[in-house]
XYZ file of N, CA, C and O in Angstrom:
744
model
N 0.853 -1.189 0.000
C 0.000 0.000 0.000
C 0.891 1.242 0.000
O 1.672 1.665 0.853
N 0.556 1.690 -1.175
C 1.553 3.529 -0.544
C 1.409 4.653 0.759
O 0.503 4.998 1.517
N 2.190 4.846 0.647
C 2.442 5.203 1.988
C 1.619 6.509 2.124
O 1.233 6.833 3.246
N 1.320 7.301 1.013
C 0.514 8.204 1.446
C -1.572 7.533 1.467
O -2.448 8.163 2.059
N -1.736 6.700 0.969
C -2.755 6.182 1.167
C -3.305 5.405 2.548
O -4.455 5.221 2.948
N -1.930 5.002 3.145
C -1.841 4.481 4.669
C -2.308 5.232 5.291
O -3.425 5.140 5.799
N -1.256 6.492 5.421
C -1.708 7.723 5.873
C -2.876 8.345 5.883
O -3.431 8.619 6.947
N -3.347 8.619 4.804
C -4.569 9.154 4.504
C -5.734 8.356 5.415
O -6.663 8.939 5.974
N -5.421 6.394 5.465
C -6.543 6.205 5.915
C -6.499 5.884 6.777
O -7.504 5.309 7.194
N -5.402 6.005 7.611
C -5.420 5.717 9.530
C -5.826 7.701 10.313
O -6.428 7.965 11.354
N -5.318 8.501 9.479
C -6.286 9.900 9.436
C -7.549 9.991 9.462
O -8.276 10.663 10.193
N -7.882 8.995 8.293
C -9.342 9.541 8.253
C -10.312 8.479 9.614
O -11.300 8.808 10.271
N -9.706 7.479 9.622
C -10.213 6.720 10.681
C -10.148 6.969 11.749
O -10.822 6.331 12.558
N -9.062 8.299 12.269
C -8.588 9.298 13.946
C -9.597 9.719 13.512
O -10.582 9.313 14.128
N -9.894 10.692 12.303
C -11.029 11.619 12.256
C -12.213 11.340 12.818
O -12.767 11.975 13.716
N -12.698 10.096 12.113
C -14.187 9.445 12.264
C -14.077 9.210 13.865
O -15.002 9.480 14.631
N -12.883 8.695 14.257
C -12.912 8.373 15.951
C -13.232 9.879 16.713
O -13.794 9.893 17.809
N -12.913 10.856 16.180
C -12.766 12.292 17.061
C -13.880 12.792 16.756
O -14.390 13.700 17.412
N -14.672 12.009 15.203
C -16.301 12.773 15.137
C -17.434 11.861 16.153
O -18.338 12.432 16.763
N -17.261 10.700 16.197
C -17.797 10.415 17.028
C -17.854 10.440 18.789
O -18.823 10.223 19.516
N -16.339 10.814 19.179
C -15.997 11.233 20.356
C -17.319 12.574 20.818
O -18.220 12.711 21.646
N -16.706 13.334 19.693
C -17.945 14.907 19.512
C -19.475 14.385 20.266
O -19.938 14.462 21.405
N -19.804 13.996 19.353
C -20.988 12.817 19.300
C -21.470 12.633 20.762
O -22.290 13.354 21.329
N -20.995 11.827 21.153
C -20.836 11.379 22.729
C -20.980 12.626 23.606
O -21.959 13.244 24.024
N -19.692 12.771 23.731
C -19.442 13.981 24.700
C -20.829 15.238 24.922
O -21.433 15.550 25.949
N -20.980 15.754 23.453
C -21.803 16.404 23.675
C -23.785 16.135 23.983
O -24.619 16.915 24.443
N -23.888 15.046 23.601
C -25.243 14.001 24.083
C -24.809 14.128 25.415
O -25.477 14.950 26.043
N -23.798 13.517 26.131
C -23.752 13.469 27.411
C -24.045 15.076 28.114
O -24.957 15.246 28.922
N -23.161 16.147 27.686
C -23.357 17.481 28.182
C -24.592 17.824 28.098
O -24.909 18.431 29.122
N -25.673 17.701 27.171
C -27.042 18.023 27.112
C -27.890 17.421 28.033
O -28.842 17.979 28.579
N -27.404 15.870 28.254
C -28.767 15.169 29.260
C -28.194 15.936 30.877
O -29.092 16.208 31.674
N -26.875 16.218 31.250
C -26.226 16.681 32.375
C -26.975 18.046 32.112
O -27.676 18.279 33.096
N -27.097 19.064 31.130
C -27.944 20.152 31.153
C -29.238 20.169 31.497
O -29.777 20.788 32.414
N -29.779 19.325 30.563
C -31.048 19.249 31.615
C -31.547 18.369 32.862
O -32.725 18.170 33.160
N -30.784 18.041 33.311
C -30.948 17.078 34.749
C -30.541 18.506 35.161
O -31.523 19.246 35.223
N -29.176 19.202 35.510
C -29.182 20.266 36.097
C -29.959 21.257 36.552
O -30.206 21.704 37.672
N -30.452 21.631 34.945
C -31.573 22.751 35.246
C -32.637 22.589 35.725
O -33.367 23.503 36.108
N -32.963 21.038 35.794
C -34.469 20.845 36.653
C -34.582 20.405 38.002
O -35.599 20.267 38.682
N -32.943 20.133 38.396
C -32.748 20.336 40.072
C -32.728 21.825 40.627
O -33.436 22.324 41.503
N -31.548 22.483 39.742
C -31.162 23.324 40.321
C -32.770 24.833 39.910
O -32.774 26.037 40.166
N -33.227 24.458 39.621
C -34.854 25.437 38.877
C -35.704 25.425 40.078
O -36.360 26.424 40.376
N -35.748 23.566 41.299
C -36.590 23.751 41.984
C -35.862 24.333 43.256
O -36.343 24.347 44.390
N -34.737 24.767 42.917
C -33.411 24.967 44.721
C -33.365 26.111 44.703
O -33.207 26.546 45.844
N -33.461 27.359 43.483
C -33.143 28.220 43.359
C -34.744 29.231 43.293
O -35.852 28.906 42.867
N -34.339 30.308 43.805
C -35.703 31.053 43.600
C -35.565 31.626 42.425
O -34.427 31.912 42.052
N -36.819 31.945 41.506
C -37.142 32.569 40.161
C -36.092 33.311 39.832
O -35.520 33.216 38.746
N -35.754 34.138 40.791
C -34.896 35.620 40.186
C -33.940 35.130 40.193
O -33.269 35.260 39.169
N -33.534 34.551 41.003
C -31.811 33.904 40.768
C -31.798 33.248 39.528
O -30.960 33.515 38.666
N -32.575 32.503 39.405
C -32.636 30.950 38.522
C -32.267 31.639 37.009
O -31.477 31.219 36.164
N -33.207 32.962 36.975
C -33.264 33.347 35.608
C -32.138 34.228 35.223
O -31.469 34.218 34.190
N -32.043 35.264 36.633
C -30.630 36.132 36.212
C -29.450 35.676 36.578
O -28.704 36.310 35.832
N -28.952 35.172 37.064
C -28.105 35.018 37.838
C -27.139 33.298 36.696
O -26.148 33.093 35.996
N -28.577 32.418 37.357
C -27.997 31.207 36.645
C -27.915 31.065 35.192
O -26.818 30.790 34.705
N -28.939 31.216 34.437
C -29.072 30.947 33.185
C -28.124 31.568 32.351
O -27.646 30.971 31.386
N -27.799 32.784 32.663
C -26.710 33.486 32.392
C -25.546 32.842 32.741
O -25.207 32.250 31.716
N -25.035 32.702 33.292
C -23.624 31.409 34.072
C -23.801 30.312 32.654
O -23.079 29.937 31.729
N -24.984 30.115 33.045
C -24.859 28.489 31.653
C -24.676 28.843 30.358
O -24.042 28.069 29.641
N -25.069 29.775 29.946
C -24.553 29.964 28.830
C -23.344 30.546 28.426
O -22.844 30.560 27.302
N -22.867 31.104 29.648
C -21.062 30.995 29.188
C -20.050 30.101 29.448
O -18.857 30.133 29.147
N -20.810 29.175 30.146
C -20.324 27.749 30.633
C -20.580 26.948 29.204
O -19.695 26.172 28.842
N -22.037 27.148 28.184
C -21.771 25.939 27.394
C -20.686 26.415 26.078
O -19.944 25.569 25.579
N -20.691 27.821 25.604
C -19.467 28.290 25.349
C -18.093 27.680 25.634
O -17.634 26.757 24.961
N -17.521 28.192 26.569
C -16.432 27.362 27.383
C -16.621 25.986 26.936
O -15.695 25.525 26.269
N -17.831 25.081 27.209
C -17.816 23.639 27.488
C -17.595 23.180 25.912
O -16.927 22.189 25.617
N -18.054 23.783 25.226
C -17.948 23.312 23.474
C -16.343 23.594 23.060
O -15.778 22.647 22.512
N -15.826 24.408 23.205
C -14.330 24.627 23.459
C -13.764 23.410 23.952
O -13.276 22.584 23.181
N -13.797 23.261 25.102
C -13.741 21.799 25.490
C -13.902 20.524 25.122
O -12.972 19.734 25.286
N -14.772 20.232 24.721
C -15.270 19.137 24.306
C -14.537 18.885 22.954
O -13.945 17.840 22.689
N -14.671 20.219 21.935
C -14.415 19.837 20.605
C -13.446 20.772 19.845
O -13.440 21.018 18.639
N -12.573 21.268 20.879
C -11.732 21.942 19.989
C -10.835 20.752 19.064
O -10.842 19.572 19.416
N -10.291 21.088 18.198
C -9.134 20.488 17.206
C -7.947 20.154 18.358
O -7.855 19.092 18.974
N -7.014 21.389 18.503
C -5.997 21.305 18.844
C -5.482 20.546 20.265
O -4.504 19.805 20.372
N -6.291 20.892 21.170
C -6.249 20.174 22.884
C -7.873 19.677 23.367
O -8.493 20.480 24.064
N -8.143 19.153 23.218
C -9.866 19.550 23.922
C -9.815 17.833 24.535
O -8.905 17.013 24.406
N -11.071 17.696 25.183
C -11.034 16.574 25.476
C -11.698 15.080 24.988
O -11.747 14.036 25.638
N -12.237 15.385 23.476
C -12.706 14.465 22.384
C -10.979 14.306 21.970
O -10.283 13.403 22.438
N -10.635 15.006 21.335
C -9.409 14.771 20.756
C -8.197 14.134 21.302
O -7.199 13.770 20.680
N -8.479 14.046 22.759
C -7.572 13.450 23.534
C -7.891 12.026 23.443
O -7.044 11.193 23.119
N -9.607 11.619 23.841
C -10.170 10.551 23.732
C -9.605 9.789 22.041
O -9.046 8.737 21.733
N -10.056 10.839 21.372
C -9.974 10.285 20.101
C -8.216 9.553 19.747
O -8.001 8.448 19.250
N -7.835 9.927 19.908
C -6.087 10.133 20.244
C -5.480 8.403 21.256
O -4.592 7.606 20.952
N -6.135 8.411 22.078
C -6.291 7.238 22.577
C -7.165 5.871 22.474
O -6.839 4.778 22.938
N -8.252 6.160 21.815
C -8.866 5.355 21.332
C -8.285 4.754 19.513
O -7.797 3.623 19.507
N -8.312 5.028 18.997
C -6.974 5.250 18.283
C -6.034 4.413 18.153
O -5.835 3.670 17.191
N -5.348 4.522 19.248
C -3.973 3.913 19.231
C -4.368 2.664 19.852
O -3.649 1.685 19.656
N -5.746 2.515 20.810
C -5.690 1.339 21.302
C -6.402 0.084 20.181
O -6.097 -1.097 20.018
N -7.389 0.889 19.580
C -7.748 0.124 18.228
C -6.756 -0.500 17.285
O -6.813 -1.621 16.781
N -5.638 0.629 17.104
C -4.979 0.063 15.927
C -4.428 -1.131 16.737
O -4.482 -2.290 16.327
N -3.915 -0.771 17.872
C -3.117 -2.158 18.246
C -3.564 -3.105 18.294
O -2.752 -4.018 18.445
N -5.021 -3.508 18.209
C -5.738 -4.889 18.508
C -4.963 -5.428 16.745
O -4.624 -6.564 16.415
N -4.930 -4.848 16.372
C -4.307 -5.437 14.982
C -3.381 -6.473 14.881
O -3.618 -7.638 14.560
N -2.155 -5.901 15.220
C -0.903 -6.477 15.676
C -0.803 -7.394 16.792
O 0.061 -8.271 16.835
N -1.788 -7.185 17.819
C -1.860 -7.907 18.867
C -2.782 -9.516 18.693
O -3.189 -10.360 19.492
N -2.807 -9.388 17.537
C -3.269 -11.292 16.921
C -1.892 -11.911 16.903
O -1.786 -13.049 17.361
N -0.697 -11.226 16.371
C 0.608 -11.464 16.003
C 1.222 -11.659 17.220
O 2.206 -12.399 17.213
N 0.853 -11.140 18.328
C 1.213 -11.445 19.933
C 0.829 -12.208 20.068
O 1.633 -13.116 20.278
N -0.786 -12.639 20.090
C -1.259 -14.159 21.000
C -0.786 -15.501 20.311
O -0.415 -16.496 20.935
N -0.862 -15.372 18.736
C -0.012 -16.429 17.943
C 1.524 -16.416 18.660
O 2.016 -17.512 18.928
N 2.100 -15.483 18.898
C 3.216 -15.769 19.311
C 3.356 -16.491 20.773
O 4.094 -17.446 21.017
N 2.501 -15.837 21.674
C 2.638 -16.286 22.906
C 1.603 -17.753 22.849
O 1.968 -18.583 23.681
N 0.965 -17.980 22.405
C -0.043 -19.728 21.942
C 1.426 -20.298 21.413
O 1.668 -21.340 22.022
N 2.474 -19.962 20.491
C 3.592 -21.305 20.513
C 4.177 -21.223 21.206
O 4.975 -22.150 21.343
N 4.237 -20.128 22.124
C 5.225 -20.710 23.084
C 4.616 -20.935 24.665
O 5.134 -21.007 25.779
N 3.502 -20.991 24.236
C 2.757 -22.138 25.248
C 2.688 -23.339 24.660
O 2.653 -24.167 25.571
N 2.655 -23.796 23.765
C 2.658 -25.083 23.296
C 3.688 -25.543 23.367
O 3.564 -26.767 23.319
N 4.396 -25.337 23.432
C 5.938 -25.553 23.462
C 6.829 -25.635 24.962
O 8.018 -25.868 25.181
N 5.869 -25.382 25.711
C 5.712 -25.776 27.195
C 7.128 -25.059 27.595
O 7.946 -25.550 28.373
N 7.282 -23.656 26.837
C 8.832 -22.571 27.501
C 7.779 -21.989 28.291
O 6.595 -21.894 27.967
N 8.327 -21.608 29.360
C 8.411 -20.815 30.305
C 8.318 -19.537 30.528
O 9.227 -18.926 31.091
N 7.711 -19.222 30.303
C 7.980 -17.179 30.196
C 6.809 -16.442 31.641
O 5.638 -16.434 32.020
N 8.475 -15.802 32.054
C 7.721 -15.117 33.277
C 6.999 -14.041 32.998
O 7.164 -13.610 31.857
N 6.068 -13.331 33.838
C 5.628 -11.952 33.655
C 5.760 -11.415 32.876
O 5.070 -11.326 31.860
N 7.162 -10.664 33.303
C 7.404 -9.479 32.128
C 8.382 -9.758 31.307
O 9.132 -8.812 31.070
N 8.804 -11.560 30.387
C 9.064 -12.110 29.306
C 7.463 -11.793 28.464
O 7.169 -10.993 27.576
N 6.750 -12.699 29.123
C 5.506 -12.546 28.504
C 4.491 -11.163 28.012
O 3.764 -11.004 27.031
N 4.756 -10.466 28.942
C 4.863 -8.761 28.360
C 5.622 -8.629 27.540
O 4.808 -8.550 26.620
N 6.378 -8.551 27.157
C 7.323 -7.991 26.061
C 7.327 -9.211 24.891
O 7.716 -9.173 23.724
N 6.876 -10.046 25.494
C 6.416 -10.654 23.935
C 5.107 -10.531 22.935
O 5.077 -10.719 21.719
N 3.807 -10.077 24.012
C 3.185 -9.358 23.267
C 2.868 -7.945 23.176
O 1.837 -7.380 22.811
N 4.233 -7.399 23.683
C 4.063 -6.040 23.349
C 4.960 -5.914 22.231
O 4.569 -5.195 21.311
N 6.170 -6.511 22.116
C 6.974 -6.278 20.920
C 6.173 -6.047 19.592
O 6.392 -4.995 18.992
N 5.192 -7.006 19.038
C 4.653 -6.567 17.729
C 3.772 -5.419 17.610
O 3.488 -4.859 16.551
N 3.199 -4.987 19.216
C 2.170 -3.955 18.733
C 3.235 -2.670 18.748
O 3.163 -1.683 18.016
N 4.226 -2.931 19.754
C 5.329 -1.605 19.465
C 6.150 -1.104 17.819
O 6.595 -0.079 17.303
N 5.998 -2.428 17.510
C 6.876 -2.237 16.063
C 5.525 -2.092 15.129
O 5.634 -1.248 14.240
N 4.872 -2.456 15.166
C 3.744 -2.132 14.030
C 2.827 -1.114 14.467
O 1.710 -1.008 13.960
N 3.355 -0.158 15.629
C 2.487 0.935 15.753
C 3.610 1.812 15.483
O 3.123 2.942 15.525
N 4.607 1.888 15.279
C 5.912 3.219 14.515
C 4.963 3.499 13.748
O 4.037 4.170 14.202
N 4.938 3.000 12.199
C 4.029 3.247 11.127
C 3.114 4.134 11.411
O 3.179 5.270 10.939
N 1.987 3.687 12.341
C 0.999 4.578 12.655
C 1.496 6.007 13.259
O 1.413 7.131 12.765
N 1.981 5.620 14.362
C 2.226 6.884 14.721
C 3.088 8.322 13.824
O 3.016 9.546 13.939
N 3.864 7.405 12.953
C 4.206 8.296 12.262
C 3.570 9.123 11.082
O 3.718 10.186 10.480
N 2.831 8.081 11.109
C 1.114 8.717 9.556
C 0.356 9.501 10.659
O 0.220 10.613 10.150
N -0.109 9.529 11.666
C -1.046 10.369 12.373
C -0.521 11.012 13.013
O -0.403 12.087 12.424
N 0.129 11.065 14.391
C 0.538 11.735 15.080
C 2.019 12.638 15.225
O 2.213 13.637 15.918
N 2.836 12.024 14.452
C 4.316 12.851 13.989
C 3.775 14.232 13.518
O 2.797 14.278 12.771
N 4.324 15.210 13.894
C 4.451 16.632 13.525
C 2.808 16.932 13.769
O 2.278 17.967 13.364
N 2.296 16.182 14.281
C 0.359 16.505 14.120
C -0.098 16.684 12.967
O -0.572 17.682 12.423
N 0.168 15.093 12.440
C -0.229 15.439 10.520
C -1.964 15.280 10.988
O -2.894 15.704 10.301
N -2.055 14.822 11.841
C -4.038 14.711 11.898
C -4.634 15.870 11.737
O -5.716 15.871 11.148
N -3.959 17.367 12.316
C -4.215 18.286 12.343
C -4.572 18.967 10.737
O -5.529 19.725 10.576
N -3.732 18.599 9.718
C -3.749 18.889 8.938
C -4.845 18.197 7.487
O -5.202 18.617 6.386
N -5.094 16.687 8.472
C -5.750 16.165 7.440
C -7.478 16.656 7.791
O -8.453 16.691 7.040
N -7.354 16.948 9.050
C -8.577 17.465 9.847
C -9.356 18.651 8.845
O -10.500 18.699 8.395
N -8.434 19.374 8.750
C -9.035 20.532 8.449
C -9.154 20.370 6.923
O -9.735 21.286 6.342
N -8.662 19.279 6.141
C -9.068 18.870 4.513
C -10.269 18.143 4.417
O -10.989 18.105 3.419
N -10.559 17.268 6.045
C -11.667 16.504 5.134
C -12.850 17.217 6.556
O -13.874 16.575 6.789
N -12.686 17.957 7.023
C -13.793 19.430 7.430
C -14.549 19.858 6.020
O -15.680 20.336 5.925
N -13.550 19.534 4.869
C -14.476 20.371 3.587
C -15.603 19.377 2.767
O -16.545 19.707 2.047
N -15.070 17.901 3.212
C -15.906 17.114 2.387
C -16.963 17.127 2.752
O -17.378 17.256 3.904
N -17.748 16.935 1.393
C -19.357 16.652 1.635
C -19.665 15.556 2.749
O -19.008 14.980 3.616
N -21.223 15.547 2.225
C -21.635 14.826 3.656
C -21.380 12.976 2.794
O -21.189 12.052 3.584
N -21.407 12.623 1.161
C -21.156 11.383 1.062
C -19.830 10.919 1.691
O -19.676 9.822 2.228
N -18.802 11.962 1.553
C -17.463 11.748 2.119
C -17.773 11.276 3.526
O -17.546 10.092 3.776
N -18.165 11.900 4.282
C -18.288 11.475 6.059
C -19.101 10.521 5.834
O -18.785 9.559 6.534
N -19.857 10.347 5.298
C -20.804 9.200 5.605
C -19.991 7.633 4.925
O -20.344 6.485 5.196
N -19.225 7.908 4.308
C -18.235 6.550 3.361
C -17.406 6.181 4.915
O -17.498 5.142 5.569
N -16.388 7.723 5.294
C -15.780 7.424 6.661
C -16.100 6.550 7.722
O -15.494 5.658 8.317
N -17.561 7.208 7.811
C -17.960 7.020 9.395
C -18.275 5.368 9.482
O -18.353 4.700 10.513
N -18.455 4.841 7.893
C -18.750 3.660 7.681
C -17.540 2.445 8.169
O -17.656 1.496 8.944
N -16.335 2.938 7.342
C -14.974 2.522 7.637
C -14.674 2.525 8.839
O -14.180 1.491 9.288
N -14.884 3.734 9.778
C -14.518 3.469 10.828
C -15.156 3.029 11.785
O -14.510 2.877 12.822
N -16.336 2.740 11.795
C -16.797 1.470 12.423
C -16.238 -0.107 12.014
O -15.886 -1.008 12.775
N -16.287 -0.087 10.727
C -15.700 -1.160 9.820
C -14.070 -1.708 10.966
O -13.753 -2.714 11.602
N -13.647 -0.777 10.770
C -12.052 -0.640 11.347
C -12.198 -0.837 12.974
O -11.118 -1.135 13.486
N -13.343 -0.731 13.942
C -13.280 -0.264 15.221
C -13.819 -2.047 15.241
O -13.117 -2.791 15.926
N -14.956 -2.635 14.549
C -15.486 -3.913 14.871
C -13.924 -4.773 14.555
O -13.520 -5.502 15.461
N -13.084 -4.659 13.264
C -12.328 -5.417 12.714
C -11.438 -5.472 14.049
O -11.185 -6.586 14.508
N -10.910 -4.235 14.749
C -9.967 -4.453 15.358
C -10.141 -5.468 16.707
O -9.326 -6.337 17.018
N -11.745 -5.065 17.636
C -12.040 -5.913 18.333
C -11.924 -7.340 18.178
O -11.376 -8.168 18.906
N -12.620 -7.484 16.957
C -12.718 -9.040 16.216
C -11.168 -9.533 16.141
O -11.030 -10.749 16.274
N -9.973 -8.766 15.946
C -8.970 -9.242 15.572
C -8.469 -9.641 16.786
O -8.075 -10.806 16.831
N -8.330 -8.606 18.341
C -7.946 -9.057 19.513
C -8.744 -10.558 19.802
O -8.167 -11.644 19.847
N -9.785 -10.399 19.932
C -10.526 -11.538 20.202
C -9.966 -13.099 19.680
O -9.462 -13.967 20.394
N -10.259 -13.156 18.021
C -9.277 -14.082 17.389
C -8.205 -14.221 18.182
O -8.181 -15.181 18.952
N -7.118 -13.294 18.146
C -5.749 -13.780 18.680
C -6.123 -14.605 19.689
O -5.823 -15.798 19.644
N -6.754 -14.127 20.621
C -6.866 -14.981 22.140
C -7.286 -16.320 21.714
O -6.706 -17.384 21.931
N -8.255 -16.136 21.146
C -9.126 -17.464 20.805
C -7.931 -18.453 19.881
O -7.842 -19.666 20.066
N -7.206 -17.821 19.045
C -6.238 -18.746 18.199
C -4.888 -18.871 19.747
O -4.195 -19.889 19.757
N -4.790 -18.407 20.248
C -3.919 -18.642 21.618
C -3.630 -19.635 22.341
O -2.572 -20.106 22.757
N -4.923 -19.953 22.463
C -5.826 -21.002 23.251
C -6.053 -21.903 22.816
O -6.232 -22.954 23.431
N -6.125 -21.702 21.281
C -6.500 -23.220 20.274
C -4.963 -23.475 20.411
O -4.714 -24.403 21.181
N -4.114 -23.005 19.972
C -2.385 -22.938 19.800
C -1.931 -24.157 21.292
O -1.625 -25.347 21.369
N -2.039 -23.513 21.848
C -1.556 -23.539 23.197
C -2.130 -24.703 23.856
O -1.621 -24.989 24.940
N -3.256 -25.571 23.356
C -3.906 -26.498 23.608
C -3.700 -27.798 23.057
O -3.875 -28.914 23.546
N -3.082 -27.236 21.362
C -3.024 -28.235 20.925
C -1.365 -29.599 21.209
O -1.381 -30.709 20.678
């Protein structure tokens, strides 16, 4: 695969992870808005409630959208950022449990943290790649603000993939274990 097409599509798959982060976050801030306002509506007397508070909340949801969804630091993008990296690794981490299933079959020995570093070695070496297509120099940043312009078939092809990509990766951890166990049994 070329390398700028790699790129392009472990980007667009942070993306889809950081649009749906959005997603979340802000569903959650709305049901917390109104649970709020209908405690704090019966605690507070009229005049407060209306001058005092309502005013507060709306420079709070200001602030809070900043938060939630800025690009550069916010706290989707952090999520997104970590979710991410833990997805891609279920990838590589089939290449761990195959590894660690022969050498359970093989009745070696591996303590603790042998056995750590044997299935961390492949997700460390096959996450360079990634990290260097997404997160080096903050190329996400840049692909962010290119596919901000695409239409809505564009996001909607994405958002497809990256579910596609979020089930595949689960499915792939899973396998490993499950081929681990078959390995390691036989």
């Amino acid at each position: 695969m070329n390398d700028n097409r790699f790129e392009y599509f472990l980007n667009a798959v942070h993306y889809g992870i950081w649009r749906q982060q959005i997603k979340i976050a802000l569903s959650i801030d709305k049901i917390l808005d109104i649970i709020l306002y209908k405690i704090i509506k019966y605690f507070l007397p009229k005049k407060y409630y209306k001058d005092s508070f309502v005013k507060n909340c709306e420079k709070r949801k200001i602030e809070s959208k900043e938060f939630i969804d800025g690009e550069n630091s916010s706290l989707c993008i952090g999520m997104a950022n970590h979710w991410f990296g833990y997805l891609y690794s279920c990838y590589p981490s089939y290449i761990s449990f195959v590894i660690l299933g022969l050498t359970l079959s093989r009745d070696i020995y591996l303590n603790g943290i042998v056995a750590f570093l044997v299935i961390l070695a492949p997700i460390g070496l096959f996450y360079i790649p990634a990290y260097r297509a997404v997160f080096s120099k903050d190329r996400y940043l840049k692909y962010f603000k290119k596919f901000e312009k695409e239409d809505a078939h564009w996001h909607k092809k994405w958002r497809l993939i990256t579910i596609l990509f979020c089930i595949g990766a689960v499915a792939a951890a899973l396998l490993g274990i499950v081929t681990m166990i078959a390995i390691a049994e036989s």
